[in-house]
CSV table of C-alpha atoms in Angstrom, one decimal:
chain,number,residue,atom,x,y,z
A,1,MET,CA,-20.6,-16.1,-7.9
A,2,LYS,CA,-17.1,-15.0,-6.9
A,3,SER,CA,-14.2,-16.1,-9.1
A,4,ASN,CA,-11.4,-18.2,-7.8
A,5,THR,CA,-9.0,-15.2,-8.4
A,6,GLN,CA,-11.1,-13.0,-6.2
A,7,ASN,CA,-11.2,-15.6,-3.5
A,8,ALA,CA,-7.4,-16.1,-3.7
A,9,LYS,CA,-6.9,-12.4,-3.2
A,10,ILE,CA,-9.2,-12.3,-0.2
A,11,GLU,CA,-7.5,-15.4,1.3
A,12,ALA,CA,-4.1,-13.7,0.9
A,13,ILE,CA,-5.0,-11.1,3.5
A,14,THR,CA,-4.3,-12.5,7.0
A,15,GLU,CA,-3.7,-11.2,10.5
A,16,LYS,CA,0.0,-10.5,9.5
A,17,THR,CA,-1.0,-8.4,6.5
A,18,LEU,CA,-0.6,-4.6,6.3
A,19,VAL,CA,-3.2,-3.2,3.8
A,20,LEU,CA,-2.4,0.1,2.2
A,21,GLY,CA,-4.9,2.3,0.4
A,22,ILE,CA,-3.1,4.9,-1.9
A,23,ASP,CA,-4.7,7.9,-3.5
A,24,VAL,CA,-2.6,8.6,-6.6
A,25,GLY,CA,-2.0,12.2,-7.7
A,26,SER,CA,0.1,13.9,-10.3
A,27,GLU,CA,2.6,15.4,-7.8
A,28,MET,CA,1.6,14.0,-4.4
A,29,HIS,CA,0.2,10.7,-3.2
A,30,TYR,CA,-1.7,10.0,0.0
A,31,ALA,CA,-1.7,6.6,1.8
A,32,ARG,CA,-3.5,5.1,4.7
A,33,ALA,CA,-2.7,1.8,6.5
A,34,PHE,CA,-5.1,-0.8,7.8
A,35,ASP,CA,-5.1,-4.2,9.4
A,36,TYR,CA,-6.9,-7.2,7.8
A,37,ARG,CA,-10.2,-6.2,9.5
A,38,GLY,CA,-10.1,-2.6,8.2
A,39,ILE,CA,-9.0,-1.0,11.4
A,40,GLU,CA,-6.9,2.0,10.5
A,41,TYR,CA,-3.3,2.4,11.8
A,42,SER,CA,-2.6,5.8,10.4
A,43,LYS,CA,-4.2,8.7,12.2
A,44,LYS,CA,-4.1,10.8,9.1
A,45,PRO,CA,-3.0,10.2,5.5
A,46,PHE,CA,0.7,9.8,4.8
A,47,LYS,CA,1.6,12.4,2.2
A,48,PHE,CA,4.5,11.7,-0.2
A,49,SER,CA,5.8,13.1,-3.4
A,50,ASN,CA,5.6,11.3,-6.8
A,51,THR,CA,9.4,11.2,-6.9
A,52,GLU,CA,12.1,8.7,-5.9
A,53,ALA,CA,12.8,10.6,-2.7
A,54,GLY,CA,9.0,10.5,-1.9
A,55,PHE,CA,8.9,6.8,-2.5
A,56,VAL,CA,11.8,6.2,-0.2
A,57,THR,CA,10.0,8.1,2.6
A,58,PHE,CA,6.9,6.0,1.8
A,59,LYS,CA,8.9,2.8,2.2
A,60,GLU,CA,10.3,4.0,5.5
A,61,TRP,CA,6.8,4.7,6.7
A,62,ILE,CA,5.7,1.2,5.7
A,63,LEU,CA,8.7,-0.5,7.4
A,64,ASP,CA,7.9,1.4,10.6
A,65,LEU,CA,4.3,0.3,10.5
A,66,LYS,CA,5.2,-3.3,9.8
A,67,GLU,CA,7.5,-3.3,12.8
A,68,ARG,CA,5.2,-1.5,15.2
A,69,HIS,CA,2.2,-3.7,14.3
A,70,GLU,CA,4.1,-7.0,13.8
A,71,LYS,CA,3.2,-7.4,10.1
A,72,ASP,CA,5.2,-9.5,7.6
A,73,LYS,CA,3.3,-8.8,4.4
A,74,VAL,CA,2.1,-5.6,2.6
A,75,ILE,CA,-0.7,-5.4,0.1
A,76,PRO,CA,-1.0,-2.0,-1.5
A,77,GLY,CA,-4.2,-0.9,-3.3
A,78,MET,CA,-4.5,2.1,-5.6
A,79,GLU,CA,-6.7,3.3,-8.4
A,80,PRO,CA,-4.5,3.6,-11.5
A,81,THR,CA,-5.3,7.3,-12.3
A,82,GLY,CA,-4.0,8.3,-15.7
A,83,HIS,CA,-0.3,7.6,-16.0
A,84,TYR,CA,0.6,9.1,-12.5
A,85,TRP,CA,0.7,5.7,-10.9
A,86,PHE,CA,3.4,4.1,-13.2
A,87,ASN,CA,6.5,5.1,-11.2
A,88,LEU,CA,4.9,4.2,-7.9
A,89,GLY,CA,3.7,0.9,-9.2
A,90,LYS,CA,7.2,0.0,-10.4
A,91,PHE,CA,8.7,1.1,-7.1
A,92,LEU,CA,6.2,-1.2,-5.2
A,93,GLN,CA,6.9,-4.1,-7.5
A,94,ASP,CA,10.7,-3.6,-7.2
A,95,ASN,CA,10.3,-3.7,-3.4
A,96,GLU,CA,8.2,-6.9,-3.4
A,97,MET,CA,4.8,-5.2,-2.8
A,98,LYS,CA,2.5,-6.2,-5.6
A,99,PRO,CA,-0.1,-3.5,-6.3
């Protein structure tokens, strides 16, 4: 039986949602973008550094995808590998993208 929390998370993903899958690394992260059905928008992974400058380029990539595909919500997903995700997680939260 699925929990109410899991159902709420699934229901939060709509046609207007940009879903991001992020592979976390110590120095570099890789992201892919999908629609609510799992159709991929990115032809190849978007590579960005685990630095403030890298996070800014990541945000610009996201904003471009949101505009091109008419999305108004972003849901990032990542596996919290060691401590390498901490700065990215904070950046996402500070920019209203809840991981």
